[in-house]
PDB file of C-alpha atoms in Angstrom:
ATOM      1  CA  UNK V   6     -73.520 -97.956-120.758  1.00  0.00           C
ATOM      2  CA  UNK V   7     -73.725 -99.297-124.317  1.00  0.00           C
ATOM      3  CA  UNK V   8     -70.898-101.007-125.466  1.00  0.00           C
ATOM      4  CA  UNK V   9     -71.765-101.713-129.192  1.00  0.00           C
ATOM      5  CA  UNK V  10     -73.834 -98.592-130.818  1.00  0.00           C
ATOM      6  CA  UNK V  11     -71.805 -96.540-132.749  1.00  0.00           C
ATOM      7  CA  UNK V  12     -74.458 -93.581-132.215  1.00  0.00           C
ATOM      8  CA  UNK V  13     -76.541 -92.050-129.672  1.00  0.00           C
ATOM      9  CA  UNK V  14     -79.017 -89.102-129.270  1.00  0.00           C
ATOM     10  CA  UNK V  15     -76.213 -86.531-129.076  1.00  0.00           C
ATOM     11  CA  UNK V  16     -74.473 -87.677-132.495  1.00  0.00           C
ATOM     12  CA  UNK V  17     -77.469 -88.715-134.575  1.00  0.00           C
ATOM     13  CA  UNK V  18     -77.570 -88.172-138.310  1.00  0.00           C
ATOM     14  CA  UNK V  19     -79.920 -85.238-139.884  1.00  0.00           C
ATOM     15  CA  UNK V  20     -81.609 -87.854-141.970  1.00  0.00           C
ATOM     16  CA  UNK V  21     -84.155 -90.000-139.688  1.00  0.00           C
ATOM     17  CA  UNK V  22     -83.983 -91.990-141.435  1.00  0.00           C
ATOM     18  CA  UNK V  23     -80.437 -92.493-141.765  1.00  0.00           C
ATOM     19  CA  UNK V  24     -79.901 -93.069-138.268  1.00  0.00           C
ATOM     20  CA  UNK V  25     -82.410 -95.567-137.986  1.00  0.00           C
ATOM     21  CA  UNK V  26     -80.942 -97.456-140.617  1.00  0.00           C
ATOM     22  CA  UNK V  27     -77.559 -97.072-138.657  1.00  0.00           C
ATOM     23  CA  UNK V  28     -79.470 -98.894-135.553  1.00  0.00           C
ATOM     24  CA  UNK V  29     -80.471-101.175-137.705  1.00  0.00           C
ATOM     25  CA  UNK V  30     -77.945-102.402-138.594  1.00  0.00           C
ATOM     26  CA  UNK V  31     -75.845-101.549-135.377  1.00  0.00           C
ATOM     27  CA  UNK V  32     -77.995-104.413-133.864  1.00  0.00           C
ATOM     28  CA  UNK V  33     -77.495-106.705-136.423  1.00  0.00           C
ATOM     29  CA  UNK V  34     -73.976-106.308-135.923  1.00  0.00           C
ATOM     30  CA  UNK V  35     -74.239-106.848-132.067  1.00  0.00           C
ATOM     31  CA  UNK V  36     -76.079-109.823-132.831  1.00  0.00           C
ATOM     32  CA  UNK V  37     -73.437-111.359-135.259  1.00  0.00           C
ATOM     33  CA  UNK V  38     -70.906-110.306-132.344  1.00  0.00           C
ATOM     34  CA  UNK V  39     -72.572-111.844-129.607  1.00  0.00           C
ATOM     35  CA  UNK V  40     -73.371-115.216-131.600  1.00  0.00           C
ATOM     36  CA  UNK V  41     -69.577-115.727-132.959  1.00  0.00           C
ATOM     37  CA  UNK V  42     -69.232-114.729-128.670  1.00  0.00           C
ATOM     38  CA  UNK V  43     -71.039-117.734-127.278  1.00  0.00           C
ATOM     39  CA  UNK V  44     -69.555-119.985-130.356  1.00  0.00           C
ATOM     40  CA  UNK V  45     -66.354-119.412-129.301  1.00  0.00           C
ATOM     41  CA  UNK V  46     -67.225-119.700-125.411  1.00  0.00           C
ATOM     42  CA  UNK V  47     -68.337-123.524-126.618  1.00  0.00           C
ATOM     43  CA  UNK V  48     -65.663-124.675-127.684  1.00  0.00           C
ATOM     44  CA  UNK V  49     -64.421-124.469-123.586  1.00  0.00           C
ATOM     45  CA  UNK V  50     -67.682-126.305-122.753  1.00  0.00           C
ATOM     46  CA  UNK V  51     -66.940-128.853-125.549  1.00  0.00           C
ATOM     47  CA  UNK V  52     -63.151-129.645-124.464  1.00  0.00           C
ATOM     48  CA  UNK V  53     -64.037-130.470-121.347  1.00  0.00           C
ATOM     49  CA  UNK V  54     -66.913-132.578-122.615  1.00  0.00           C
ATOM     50  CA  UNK V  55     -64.646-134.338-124.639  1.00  0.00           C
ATOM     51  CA  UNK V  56     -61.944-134.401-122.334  1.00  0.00           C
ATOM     52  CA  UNK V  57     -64.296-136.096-119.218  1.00  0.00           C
ATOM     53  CA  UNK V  58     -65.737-138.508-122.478  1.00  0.00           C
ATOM     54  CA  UNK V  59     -61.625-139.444-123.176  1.00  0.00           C
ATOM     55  CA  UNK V  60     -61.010-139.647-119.556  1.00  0.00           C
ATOM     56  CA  UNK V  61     -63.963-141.510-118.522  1.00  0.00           C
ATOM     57  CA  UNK V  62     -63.831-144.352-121.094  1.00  0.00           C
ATOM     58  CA  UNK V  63     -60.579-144.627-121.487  1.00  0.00           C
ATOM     59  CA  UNK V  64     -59.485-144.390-117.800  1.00  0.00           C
ATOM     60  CA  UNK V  65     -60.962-147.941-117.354  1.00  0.00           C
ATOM     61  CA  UNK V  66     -59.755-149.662-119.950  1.00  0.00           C
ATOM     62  CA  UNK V  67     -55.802-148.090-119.822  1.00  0.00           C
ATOM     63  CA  UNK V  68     -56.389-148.878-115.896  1.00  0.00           C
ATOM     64  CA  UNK V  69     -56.652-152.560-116.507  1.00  0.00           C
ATOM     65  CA  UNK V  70     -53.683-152.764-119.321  1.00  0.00           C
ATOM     66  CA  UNK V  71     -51.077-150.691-117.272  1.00  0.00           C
ATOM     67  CA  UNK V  72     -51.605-150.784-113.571  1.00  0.00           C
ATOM     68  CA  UNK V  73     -48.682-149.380-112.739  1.00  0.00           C
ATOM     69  CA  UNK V  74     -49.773-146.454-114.281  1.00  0.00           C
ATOM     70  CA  UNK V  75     -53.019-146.345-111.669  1.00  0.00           C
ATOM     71  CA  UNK V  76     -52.481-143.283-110.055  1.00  0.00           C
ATOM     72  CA  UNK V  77     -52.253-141.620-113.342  1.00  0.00           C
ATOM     73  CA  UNK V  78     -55.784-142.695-114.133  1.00  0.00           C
ATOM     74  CA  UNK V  79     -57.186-142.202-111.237  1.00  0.00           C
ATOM     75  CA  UNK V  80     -56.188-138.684-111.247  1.00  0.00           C
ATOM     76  CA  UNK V  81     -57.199-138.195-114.481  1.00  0.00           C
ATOM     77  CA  UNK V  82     -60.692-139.300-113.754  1.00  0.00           C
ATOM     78  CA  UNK V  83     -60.672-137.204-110.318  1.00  0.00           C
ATOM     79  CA  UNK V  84     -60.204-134.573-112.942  1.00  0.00           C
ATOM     80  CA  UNK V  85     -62.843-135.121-115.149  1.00  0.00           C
ATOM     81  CA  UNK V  86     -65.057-135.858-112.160  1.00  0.00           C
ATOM     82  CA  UNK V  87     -64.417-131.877-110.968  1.00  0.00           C
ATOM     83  CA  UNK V  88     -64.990-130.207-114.395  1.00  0.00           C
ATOM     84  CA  UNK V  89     -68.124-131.529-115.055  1.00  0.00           C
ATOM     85  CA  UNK V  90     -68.888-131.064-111.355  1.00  0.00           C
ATOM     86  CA  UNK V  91     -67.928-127.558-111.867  1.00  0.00           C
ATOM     87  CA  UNK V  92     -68.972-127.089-115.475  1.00  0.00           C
ATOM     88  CA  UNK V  93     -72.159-124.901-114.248  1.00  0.00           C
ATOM     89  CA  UNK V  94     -69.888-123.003-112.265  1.00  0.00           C
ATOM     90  CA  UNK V  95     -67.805-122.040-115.447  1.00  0.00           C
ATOM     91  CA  UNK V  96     -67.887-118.557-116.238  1.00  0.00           C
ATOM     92  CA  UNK V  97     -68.214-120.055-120.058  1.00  0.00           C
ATOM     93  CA  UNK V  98     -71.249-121.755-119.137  1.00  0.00           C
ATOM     94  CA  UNK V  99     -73.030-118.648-118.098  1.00  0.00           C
ATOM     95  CA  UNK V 100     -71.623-116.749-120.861  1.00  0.00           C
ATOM     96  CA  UNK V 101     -73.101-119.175-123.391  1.00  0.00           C
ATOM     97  CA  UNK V 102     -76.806-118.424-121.442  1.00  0.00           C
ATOM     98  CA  UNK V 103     -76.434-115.324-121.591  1.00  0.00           C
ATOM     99  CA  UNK V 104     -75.373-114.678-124.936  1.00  0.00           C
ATOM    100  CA  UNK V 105     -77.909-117.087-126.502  1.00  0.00           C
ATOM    101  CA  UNK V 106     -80.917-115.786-124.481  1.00  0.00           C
ATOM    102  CA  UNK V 107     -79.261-111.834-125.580  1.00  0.00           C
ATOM    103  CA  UNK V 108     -79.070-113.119-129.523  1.00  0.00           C
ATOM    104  CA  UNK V 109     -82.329-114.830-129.032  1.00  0.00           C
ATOM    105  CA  UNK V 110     -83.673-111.227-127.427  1.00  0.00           C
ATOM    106  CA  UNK V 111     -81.937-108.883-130.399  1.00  0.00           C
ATOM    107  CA  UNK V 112     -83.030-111.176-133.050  1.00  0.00           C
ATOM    108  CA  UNK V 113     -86.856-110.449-131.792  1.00  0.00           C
ATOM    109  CA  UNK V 114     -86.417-106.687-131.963  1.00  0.00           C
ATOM    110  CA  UNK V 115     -84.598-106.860-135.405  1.00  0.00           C
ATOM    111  CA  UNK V 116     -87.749-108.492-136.942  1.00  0.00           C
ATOM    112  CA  UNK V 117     -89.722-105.622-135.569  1.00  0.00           C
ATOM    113  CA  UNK V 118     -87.133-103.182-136.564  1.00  0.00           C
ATOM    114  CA  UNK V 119     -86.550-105.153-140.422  1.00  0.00           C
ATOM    115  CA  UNK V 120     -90.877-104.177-140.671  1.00  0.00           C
ATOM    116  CA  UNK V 121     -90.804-100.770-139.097  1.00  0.00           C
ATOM    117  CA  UNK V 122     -87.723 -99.847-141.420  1.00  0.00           C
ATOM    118  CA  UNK V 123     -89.823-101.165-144.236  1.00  0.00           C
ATOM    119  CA  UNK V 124     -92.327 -98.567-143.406  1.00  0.00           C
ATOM    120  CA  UNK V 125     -90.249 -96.019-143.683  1.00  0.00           C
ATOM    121  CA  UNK V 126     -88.295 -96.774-146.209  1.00  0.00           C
ATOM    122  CA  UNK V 127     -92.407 -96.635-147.970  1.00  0.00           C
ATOM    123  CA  UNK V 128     -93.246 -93.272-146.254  1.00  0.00           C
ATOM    124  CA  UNK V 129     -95.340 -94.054-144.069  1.00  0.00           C
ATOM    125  CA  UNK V 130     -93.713 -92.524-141.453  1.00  0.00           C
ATOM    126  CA  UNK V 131     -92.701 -88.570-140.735  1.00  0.00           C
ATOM    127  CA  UNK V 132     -89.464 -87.488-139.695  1.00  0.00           C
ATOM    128  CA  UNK V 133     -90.610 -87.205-135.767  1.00  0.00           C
ATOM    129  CA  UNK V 134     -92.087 -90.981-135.740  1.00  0.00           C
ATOM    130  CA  UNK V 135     -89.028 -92.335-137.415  1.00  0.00           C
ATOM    131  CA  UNK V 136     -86.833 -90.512-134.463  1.00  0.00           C
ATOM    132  CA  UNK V 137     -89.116 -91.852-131.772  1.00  0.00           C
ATOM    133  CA  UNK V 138     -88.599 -95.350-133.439  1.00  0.00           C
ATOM    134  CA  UNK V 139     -85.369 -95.075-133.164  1.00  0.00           C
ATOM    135  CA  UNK V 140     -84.887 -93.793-130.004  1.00  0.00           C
ATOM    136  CA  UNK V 141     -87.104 -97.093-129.163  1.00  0.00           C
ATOM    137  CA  UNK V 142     -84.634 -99.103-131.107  1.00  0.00           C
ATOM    138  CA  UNK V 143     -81.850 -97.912-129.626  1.00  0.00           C
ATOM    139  CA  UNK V 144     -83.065 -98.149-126.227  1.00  0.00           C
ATOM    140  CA  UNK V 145     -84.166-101.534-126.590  1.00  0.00           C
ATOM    141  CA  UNK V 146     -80.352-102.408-127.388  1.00  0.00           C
ATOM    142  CA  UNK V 147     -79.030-100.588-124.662  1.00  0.00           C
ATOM    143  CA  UNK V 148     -81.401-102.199-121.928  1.00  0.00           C
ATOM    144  CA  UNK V 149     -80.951-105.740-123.490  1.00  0.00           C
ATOM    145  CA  UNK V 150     -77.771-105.528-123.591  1.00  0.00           C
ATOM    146  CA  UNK V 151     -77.415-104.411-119.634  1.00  0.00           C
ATOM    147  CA  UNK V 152     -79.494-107.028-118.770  1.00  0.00           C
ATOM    148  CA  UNK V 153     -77.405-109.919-120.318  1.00  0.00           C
ATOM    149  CA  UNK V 154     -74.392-108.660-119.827  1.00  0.00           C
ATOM    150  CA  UNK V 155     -74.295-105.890-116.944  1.00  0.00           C
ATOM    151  CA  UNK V 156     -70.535-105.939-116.862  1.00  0.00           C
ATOM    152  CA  UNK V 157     -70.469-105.446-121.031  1.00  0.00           C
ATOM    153  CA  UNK V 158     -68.655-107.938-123.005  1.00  0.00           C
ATOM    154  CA  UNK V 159     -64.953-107.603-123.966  1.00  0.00           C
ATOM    155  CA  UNK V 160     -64.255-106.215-127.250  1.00  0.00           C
ATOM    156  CA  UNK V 161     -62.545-108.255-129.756  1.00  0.00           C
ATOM    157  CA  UNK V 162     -61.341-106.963-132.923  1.00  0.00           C
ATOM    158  CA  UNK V 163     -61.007-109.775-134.897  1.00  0.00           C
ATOM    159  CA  UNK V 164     -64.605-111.046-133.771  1.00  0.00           C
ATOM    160  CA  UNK V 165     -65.900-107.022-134.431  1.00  0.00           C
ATOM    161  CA  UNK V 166     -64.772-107.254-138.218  1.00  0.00           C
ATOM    162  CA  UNK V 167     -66.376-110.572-138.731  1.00  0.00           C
ATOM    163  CA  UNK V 168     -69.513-109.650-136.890  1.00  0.00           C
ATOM    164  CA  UNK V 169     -69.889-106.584-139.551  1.00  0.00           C
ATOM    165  CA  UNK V 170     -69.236-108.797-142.360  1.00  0.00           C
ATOM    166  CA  UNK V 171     -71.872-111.057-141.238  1.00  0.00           C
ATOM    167  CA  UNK V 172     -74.147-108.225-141.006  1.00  0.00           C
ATOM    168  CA  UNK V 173     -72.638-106.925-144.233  1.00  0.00           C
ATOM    169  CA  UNK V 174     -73.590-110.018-145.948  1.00  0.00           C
ATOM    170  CA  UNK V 175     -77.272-110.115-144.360  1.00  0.00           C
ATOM    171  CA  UNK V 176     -78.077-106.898-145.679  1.00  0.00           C
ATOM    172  CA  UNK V 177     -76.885-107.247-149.080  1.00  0.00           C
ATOM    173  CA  UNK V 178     -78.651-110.803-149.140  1.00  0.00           C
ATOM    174  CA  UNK V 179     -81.931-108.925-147.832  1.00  0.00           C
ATOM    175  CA  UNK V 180     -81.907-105.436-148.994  1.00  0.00           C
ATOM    176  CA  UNK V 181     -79.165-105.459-151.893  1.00  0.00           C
ATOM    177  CA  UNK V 182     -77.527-103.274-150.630  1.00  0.00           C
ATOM    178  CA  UNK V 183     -74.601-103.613-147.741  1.00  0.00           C
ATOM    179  CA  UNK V 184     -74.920-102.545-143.812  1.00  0.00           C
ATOM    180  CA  UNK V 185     -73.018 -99.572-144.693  1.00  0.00           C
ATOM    181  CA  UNK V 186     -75.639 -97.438-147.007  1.00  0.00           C
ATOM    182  CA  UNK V 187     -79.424 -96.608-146.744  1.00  0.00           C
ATOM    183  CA  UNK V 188     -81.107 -99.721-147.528  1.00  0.00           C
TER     184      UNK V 188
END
């Protein structure tokens, strides 16, 4: 099932052209969503980078000033050892794959989309191309998204209303006009 579009076949707008514009920019907004997503899943990936770094380095050298303290640093660096041996096994670290190769998917179909939308937004299109388009479109969003992330992805709020922003901003940066409105 799709877990971002805020339309489907049943609820489409009269104006094909409307609702294509809607996918439009319903997959730009997926695509902000899913990049501030795997941002945020890197910052686990970096702590325990940094963390085994700290550990590693500084396990020697506090090893040889307090030696009493040995068991300490040798637990530490256990530690460290084990999350970067299981750092692939990290649900983060597949998250991050699988939202980058999904953004890098989305962000192919939006450049189709952007051109097709120009199209229409030129005429060059009738009312029944424009809905097969956009029955494309949206099934393109809906299959990418089940095949990067089959389970869906939990819904934020915080990261939704910064993900339309972002998309707000692209569109008024590349059409004038925001995500909102009929480019």
């Amino acid at each position: 099932s799709r877990h971002f579009s805020t339309a489907d076949m049943s609820d489409a707008p009269p104006d094909p052209r409307q609702a294509y514009w809607n996918e439009l920019t319903t997959c730009k907004i997926v695509a902000c969503y899913v990049k501030r997503y795997r941002d945020r899943q890197m910052v686990w990936i970096r702590a325990i980078g940094i963390f085994k770094a700290i550990v590693t380095s500084g396990t020697i050298g506090a090893w040889a000033v307090w030696k009493e303290h040995a068991f300490l640093w040798g637990t530490l660096l256990a530690a460290a050892q084990v999350l970067d041996a299981a750092k692939e096994f990290m649900p983060q670290t597949k998250n991050i794959r699988n939202a980058s190769d999904f953004v890098a998917a989305l962000e192919s179909i939006l450049i189709d989309a952007r051109f097709e939308w120009y199209e229409m937004f030129n005429g060059r299109y009738d009312a029944d191309e424009i809905m097969a388009r956009w029955r494309k479109l949206a099934k393109l969003l809906s299959e990418t998204e089940g095949k990067y992330f089959p389970e869906g992805l939990q819904r934020d709020t915080k990261r939704q209303r910064l993900a339309e922003a972002d998309a707000d901003a692209y569109f008024k940066r590349e059409y004038g006009t925001g995500s909102d409105t009929n480019g």
